[in-house]
XYZ file of C-alpha atoms in Angstrom:
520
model
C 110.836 74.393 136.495
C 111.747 70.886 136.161
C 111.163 68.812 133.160
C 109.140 65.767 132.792
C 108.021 62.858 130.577
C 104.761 64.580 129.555
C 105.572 67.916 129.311
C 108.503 69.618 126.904
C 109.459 72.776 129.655
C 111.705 75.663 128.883
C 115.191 75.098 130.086
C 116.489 77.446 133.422
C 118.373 79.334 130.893
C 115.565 79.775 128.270
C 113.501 80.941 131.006
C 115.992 83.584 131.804
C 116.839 84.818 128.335
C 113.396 85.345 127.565
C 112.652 87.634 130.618
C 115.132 89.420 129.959
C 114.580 90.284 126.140
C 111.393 91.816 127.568
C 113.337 93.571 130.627
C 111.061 91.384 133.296
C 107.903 92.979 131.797
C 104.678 91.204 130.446
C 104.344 91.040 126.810
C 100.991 91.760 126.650
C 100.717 95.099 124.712
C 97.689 95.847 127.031
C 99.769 95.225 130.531
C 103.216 95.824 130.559
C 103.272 95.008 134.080
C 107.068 94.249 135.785
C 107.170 90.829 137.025
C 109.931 90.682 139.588
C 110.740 92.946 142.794
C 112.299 92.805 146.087
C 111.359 90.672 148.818
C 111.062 91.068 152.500
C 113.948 89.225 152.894
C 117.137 91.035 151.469
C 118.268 87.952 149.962
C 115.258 87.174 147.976
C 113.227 88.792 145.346
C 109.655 88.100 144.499
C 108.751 86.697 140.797
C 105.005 86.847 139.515
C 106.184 86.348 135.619
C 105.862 82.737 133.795
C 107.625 81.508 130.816
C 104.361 80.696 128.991
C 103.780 78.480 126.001
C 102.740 79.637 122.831
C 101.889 76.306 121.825
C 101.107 73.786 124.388
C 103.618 71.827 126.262
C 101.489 68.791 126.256
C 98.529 67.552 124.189
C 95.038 68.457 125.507
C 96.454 71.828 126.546
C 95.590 75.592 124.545
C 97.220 75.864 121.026
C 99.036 72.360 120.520
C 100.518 71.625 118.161
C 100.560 67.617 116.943
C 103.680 68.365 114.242
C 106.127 70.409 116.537
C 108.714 68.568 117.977
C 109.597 68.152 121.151
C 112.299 69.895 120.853
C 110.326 73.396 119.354
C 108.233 73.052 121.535
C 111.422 73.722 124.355
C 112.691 76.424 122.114
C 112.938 80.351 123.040
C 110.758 81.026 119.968
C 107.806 79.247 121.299
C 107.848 81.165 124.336
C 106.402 84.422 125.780
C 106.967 86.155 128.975
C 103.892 86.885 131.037
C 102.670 87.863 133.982
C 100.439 85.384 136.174
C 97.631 86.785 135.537
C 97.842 87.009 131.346
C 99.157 83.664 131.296
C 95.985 82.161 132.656
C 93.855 84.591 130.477
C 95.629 83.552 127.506
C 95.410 79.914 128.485
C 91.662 80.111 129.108
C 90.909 81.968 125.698
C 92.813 80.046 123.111
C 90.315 81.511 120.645
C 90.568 84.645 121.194
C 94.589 84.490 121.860
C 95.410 82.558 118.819
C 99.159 81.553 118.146
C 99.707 84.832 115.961
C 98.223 87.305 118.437
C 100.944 85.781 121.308
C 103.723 85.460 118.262
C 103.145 89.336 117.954
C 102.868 90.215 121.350
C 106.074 88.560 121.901
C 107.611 90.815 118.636
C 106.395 94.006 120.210
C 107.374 93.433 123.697
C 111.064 92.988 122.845
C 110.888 95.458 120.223
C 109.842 98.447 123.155
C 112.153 96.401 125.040
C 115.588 97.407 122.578
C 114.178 100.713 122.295
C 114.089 101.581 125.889
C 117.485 100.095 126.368
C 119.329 102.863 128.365
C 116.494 105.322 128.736
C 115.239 107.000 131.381
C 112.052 106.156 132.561
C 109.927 108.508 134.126
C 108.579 107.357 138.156
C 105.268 108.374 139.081
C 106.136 111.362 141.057
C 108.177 112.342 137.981
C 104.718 112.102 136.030
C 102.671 113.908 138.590
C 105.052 116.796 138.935
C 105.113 116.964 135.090
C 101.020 116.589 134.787
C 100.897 119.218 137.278
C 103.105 121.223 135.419
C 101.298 121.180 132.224
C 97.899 121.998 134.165
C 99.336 124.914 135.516
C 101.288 126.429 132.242
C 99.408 124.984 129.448
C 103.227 122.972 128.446
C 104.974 119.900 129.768
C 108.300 120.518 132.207
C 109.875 118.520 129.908
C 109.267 118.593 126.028
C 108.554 115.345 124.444
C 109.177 115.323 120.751
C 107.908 111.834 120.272
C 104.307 113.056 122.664
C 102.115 112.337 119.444
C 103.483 108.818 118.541
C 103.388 107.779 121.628
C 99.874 108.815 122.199
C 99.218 107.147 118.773
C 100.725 103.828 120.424
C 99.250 104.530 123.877
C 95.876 104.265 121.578
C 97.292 101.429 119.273
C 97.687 99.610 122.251
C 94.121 100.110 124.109
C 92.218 98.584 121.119
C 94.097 96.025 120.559
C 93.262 95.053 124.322
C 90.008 94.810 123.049
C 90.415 92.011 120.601
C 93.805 90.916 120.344
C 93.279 89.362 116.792
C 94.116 92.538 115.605
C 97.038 94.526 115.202
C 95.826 98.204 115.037
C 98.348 101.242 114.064
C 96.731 104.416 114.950
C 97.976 108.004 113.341
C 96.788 111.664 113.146
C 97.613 113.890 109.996
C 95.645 116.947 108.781
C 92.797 116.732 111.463
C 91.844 113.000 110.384
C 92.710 110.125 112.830
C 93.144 106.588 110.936
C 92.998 103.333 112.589
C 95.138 100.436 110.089
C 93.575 97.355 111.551
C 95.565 94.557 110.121
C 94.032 90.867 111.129
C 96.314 88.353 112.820
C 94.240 85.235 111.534
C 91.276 84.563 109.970
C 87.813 86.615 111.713
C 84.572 85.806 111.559
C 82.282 88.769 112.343
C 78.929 90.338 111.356
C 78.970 93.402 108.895
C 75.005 94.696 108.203
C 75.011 97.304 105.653
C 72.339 100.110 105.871
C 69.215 99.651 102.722
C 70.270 102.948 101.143
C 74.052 101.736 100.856
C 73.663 98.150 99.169
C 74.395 99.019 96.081
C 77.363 100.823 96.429
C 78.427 98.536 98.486
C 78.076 95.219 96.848
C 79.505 97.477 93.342
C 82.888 98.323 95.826
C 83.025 94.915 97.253
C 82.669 93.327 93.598
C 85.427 95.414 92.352
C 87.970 94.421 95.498
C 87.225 90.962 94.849
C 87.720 91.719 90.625
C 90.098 93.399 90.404
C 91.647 94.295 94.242
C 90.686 97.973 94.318
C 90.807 99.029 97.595
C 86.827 100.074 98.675
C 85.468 103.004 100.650
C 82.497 103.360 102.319
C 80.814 106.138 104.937
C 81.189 104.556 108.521
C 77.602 105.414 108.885
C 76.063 102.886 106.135
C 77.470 99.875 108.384
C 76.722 98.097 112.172
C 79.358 95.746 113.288
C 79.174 92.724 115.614
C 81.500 90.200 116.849
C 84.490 92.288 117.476
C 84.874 94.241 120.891
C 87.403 95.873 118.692
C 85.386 97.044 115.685
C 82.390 98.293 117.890
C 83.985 100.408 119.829
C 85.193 102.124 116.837
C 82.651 102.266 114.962
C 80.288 103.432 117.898
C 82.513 106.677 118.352
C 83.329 107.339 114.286
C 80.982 110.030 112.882
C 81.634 110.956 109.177
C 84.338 108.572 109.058
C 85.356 106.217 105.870
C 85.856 102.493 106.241
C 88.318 101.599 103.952
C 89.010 97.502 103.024
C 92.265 96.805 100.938
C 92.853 93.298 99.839
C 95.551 91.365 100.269
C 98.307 89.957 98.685
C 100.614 93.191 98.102
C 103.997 93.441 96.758
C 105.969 96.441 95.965
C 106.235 97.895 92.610
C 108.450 100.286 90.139
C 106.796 101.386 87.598
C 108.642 103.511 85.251
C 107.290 105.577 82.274
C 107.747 107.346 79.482
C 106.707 109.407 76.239
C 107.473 109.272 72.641
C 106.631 112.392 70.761
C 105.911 112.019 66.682
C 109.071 112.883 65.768
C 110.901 110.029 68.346
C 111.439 112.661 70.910
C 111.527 110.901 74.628
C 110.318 112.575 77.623
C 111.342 110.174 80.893
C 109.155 110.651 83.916
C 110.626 110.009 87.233
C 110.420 106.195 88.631
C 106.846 105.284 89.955
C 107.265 104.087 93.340
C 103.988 101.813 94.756
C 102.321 98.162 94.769
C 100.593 95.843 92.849
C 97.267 94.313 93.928
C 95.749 91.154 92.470
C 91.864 90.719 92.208
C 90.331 87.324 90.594
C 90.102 89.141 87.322
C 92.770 91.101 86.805
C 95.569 93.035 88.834
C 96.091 96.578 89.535
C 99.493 98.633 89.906
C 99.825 102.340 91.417
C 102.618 104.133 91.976
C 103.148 107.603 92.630
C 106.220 110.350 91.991
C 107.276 114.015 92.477
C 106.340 113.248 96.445
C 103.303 112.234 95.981
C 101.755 114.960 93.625
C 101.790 112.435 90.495
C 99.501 109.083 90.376
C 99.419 106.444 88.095
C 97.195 102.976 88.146
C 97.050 100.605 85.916
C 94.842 97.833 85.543
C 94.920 94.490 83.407
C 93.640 91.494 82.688
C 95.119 88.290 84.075
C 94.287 87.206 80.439
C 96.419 89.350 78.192
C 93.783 88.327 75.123
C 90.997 89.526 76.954
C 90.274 93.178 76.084
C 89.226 95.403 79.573
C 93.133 97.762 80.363
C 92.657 101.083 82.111
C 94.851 103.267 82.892
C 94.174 106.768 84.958
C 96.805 109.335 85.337
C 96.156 111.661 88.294
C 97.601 114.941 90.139
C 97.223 115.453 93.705
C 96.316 119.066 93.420
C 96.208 119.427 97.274
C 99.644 119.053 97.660
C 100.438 122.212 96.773
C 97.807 124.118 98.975
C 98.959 127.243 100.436
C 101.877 127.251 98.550
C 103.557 130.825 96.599
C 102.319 130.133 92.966
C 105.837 130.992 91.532
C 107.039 127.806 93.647
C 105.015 125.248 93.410
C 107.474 122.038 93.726
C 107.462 120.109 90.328
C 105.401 122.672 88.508
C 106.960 122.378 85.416
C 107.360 118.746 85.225
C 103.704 118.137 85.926
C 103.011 120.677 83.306
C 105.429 119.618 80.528
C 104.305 116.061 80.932
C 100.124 116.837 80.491
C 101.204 119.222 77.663
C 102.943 116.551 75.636
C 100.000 114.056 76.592
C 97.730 116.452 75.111
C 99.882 116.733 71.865
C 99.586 113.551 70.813
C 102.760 111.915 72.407
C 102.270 107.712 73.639
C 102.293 106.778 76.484
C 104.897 103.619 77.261
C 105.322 101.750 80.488
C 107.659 98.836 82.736
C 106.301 97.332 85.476
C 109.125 96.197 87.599
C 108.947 93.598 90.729
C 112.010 92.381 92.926
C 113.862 94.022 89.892
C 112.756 91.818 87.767
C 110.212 92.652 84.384
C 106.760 91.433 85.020
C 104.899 94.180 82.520
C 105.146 96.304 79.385
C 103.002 98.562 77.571
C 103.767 100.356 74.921
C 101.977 103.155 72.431
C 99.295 104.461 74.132
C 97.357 107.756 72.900
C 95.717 109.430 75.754
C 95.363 112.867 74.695
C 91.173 113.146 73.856
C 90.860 111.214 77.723
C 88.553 113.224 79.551
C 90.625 112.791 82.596
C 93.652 114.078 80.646
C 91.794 116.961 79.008
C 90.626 118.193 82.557
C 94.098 117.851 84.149
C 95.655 119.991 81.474
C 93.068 122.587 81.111
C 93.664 123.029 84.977
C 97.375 122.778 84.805
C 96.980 125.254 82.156
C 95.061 127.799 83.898
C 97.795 127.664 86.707
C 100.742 128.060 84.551
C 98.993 131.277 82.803
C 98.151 132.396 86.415
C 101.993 131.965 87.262
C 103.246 133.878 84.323
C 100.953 136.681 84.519
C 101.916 137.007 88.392
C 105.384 136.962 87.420
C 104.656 139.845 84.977
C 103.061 142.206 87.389
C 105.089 141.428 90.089
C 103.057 139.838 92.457
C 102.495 136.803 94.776
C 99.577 134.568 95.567
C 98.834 131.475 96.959
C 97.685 128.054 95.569
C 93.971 126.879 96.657
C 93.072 123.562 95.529
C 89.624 124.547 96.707
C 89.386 127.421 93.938
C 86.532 127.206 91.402
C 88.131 127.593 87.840
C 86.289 130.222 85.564
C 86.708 130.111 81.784
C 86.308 134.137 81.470
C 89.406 134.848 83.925
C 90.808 131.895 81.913
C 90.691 133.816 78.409
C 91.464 137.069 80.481
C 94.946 135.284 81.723
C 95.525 133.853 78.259
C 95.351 137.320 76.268
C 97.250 139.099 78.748
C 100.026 136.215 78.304
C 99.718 136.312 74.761
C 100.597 140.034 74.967
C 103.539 140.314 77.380
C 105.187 136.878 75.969
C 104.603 136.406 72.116
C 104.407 140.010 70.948
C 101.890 143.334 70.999
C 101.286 142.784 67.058
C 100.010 140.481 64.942
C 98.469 139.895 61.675
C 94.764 140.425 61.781
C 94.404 136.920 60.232
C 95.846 135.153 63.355
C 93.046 136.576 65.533
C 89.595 134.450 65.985
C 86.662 136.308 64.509
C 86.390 139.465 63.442
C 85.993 142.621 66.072
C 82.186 143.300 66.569
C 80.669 146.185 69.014
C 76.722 147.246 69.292
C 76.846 151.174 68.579
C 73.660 153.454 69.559
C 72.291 155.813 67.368
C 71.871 159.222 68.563
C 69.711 162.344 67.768
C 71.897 162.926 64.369
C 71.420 159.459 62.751
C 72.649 160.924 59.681
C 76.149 161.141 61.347
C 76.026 157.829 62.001
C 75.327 156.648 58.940
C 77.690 158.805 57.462
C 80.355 157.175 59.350
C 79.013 153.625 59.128
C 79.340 154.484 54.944
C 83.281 155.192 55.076
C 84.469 154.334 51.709
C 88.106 154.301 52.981
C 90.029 151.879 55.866
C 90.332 153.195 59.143
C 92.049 152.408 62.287
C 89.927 151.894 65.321
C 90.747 151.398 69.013
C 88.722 149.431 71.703
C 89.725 149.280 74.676
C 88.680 146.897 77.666
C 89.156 146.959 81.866
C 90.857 147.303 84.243
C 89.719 144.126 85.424
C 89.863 142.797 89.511
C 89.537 139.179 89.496
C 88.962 136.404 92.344
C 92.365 134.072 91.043
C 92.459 130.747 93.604
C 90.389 132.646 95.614
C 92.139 135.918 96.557
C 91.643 139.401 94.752
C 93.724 140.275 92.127
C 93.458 143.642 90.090
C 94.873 143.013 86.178
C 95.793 145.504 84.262
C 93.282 147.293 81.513
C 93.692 146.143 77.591
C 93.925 147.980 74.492
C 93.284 146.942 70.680
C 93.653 148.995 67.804
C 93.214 147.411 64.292
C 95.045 149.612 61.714
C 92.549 148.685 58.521
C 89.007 147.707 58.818
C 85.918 148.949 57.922
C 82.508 148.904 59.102
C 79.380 146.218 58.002
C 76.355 146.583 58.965
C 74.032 143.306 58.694
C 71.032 144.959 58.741
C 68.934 147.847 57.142
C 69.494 150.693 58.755
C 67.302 153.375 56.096
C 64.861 153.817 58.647
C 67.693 154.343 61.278
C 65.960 156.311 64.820
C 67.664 157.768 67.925
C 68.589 155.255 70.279
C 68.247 152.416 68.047
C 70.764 149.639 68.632
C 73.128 149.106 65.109
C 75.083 145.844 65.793
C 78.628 146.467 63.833
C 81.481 143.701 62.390
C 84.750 145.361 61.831
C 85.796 143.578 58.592
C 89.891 143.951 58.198
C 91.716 144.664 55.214
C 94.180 142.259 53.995
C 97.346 144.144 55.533
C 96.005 145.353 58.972
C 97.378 144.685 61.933
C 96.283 144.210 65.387
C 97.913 146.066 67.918
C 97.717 144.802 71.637
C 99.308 146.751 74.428
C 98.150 146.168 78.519
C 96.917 149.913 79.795
């Protein structure tokens, strides 16, 4: 194509460089189509691609540009290789096919391009004996390790055929399919949100605008318009979450660490995550040990103004499933909520580009609620895993278990026994040993034995017990106490004392006994 006064045309050699950084395929994600073949004539081929403009050649035409020189406006990086057909629908739609929609077209194209470089590709009859194949055995001739992404792009690509101002990254994990749709340029479409939703939402979309918190919301308390894109989603999601994250982002270390009251340090593992900024204030989150540790932060853009919050959290889940006795950084987690609870301050570094943008130091976070919840679960676990490793045997974590305080206390005495000793001093025991005995045909006996003048030892004994632990049977073995000196008190008259009458009883200790504790 020749160049003339009023347009500024692609050189012969742009033309041919572009065409073939796409391997003389359309660039539009949706088409893909080759654009050159063989002729009739052995000494010609046939060409149906065009060496479009991203912005206009001329003034008047889709997309100019008024401050691009004429010579940019010649340059490879202001082209795109199309076929005929895309190149008049993005010419007749400059609204809809905006400079940054064709800019990442263009990316994409020679990105598959590279990647294909030297491959194989597969010819229809190839395909059909391979879909024929899997029809017929239930498994592809051939094996494709990358099947999933590429039917994550295959689906990546389809929606973003329906409104190209998007770029749209589809994945599948854990039975839940996610659609990231990132905008190209600024959209104008029509969100209605359902009555019995407004307030949540308008309390979410305050707190993205605040203070940048991303916001989450069922798909079914919104209808979309004005986006081919959106309402096709949208019209097949059921139960599904929009989530709206604001932008900008920038990538964040945050690194921690604990002081204990006598200047002990505990270091926690770097924080890797982001920072978000709201109008208000900004938020950073950053997670460690793969994922199993979070941390956010927020502050004021006004360091005077009072309003910091910080939330420590533990992704549970990620150890579903998972042999108790090796649950991956068990004892980090643990040792870390532990000294939290104790009393130890919390100290942080908020680190951008390498360069210090935050500090906090001296923070006491052990009577959070947050904090008290974490360890008392974290707790429960670690008793769990010692009393396991006791009895020799394995189970599996369930983050879906419901906690009970009874097997909690059973779990704690049973540790108490096989780690810190069978006897102790009566005096290092809660409470004193009570029981409910019933009187029977010779009352006198009783009484006789309720009026010991002397000490005695007495044994109680309790179980065997069989227990739902993270939500699998477990039998634990029987326990046994024996205090060496108490003796009985009786709170109540018991003169009038008649068979079958219920005589609650304390077991008051002497001085010297000793409780002895063994596991039957």
């Amino acid at each position: 194509m020749g160049k003339n006064e009023n347009r500024d045309d692609f050189t012969q050699a742009t033309i041919n460089i572009l065409r073939r950084r796409v391997a003389d395929r359309c660039s539009n994600p949706g088409c893909r189509a080759p654009t050159s073949g063989p002729s009739s004539d052995l000494k010609k081929s046939q060409n149906i691609g065009i060496a479009a403009h991203i912005c206009a050649a001329a003034p008047g035409g889709p997309r100019y540009s008024a401050v691009m020189t004429a010579d940019k406006r010649a340059d490879i990086n202001n082209a795109i290789w199309l076929c005929s057909n895309c190149s008049i629908m993005i010419d007749r739609d400059p609204e809809t096919f905006k400079v940054g929609v064709l800019q990442n077209w263009k990316t994409e194209a020679e990105k598959q391009a590279r990647e294909e470089l030297g491959k194989r590709l597969v010819s229809s009859d190839v395909a059909a004996v391979e879909m024929l194949t899997t029809a017929l055995t239930g498994f592809p001739k051939s094996f494709l390790p990358k099947a999933i992404e590429n039917a994550a792009l295959a689906s990546s690509a389809a929606l973003e055929a329906l409104d190209p101002r998007f770029k749209v990254k589809a994945s599948y994990a854990d039975g839940h399919t996610t659609f990231s749709l990132m905008a190209q340029e600024n959209l104008n479409f029509e969100l209605q949100v359902k009555e019995d939703y407004k307030q949540e939402f308008v309390e979410k979309y305050r707190q993205l605008l605040n203070h940048g918190t991303p916001m989450g919301i069922s798909s079914d308390a919104i209808a979309i318009a004005g986006s081919k894109l959106l309402e096709e989603i949208f019209s097949q999601t059921e139960n599904g979450i929009l989530e709206i994250s604001s932008q900008p982002k920038k990538a964040a270390i945050q690194k921690f660490w604990l002081v204990g009251p006598n200047a002990e340090v505990h270091i926690v593992n770097d924080l890797c995550g982001e920072i978000t900024f709201g109008r208000e204030s900004f938020s950073i989150s950053g997670t460690a040990y793969d994922g199993l540790l979070e941390v956010v932060s927020r502050q004021k853009h006004n360091p005077h103004v009072p309003g910091a919050k910080l939330t420590i959290t533990v992704n549970f889940r990620n150890w579903a499933n998972q042999l108790l006795s090796e649950l991956p950084n068990f004892d980090q987690i643990y040792t870390l909520f532990t000294n939290l609870r104790t009393g130890w301050t919390f100290n942080t570094r908020v680190e951008i580009d390498g360069k210090e943008m935050f500090v906090g130091k001296g923070a006491k976070l052990q009577d959070e609620d947050s904090i008290r919840t974490i360890f008392y679960l974290l707790r429960y676990i670690f008793l769990a895993r010692e009393v396991m490793r006791h009895l020799g045997t394995e189970i599996r974590f369930d983050p879906d278990y419901n906690y009970d305080e009874k097997v909690f206390d059973l779990l704690a005495e049973i540790h108490r026994i096989t780690s810190v000793g069978s006897v102790c001093k009566v005096s290092e025991v809660n409470g004193n040993a009570t029981c409910v005995l019933i009187a029977g045909e010779d009352v006198d006996a009783l009484k006789a034995v309720l009026a010991v003048a002397n000490p005695e030892p007495i044994k109680f004994t309790k179980g065997p017990f069989n227990v739902d632990l993270f939500n699998q049977s477990v039998a634990l073995p029987g326990l046994s106490y024996t205090l060496t000196k108490v003796r009985p008190h009786v709170n109540e008259d018991i003169s009038d004392l008649k068979p079958g009458q219920e005589v609650p009883i304390e077991w008051k200790p002497e001085e010297d006994c000793e409780m002895v504790s063994i596991l039957l």
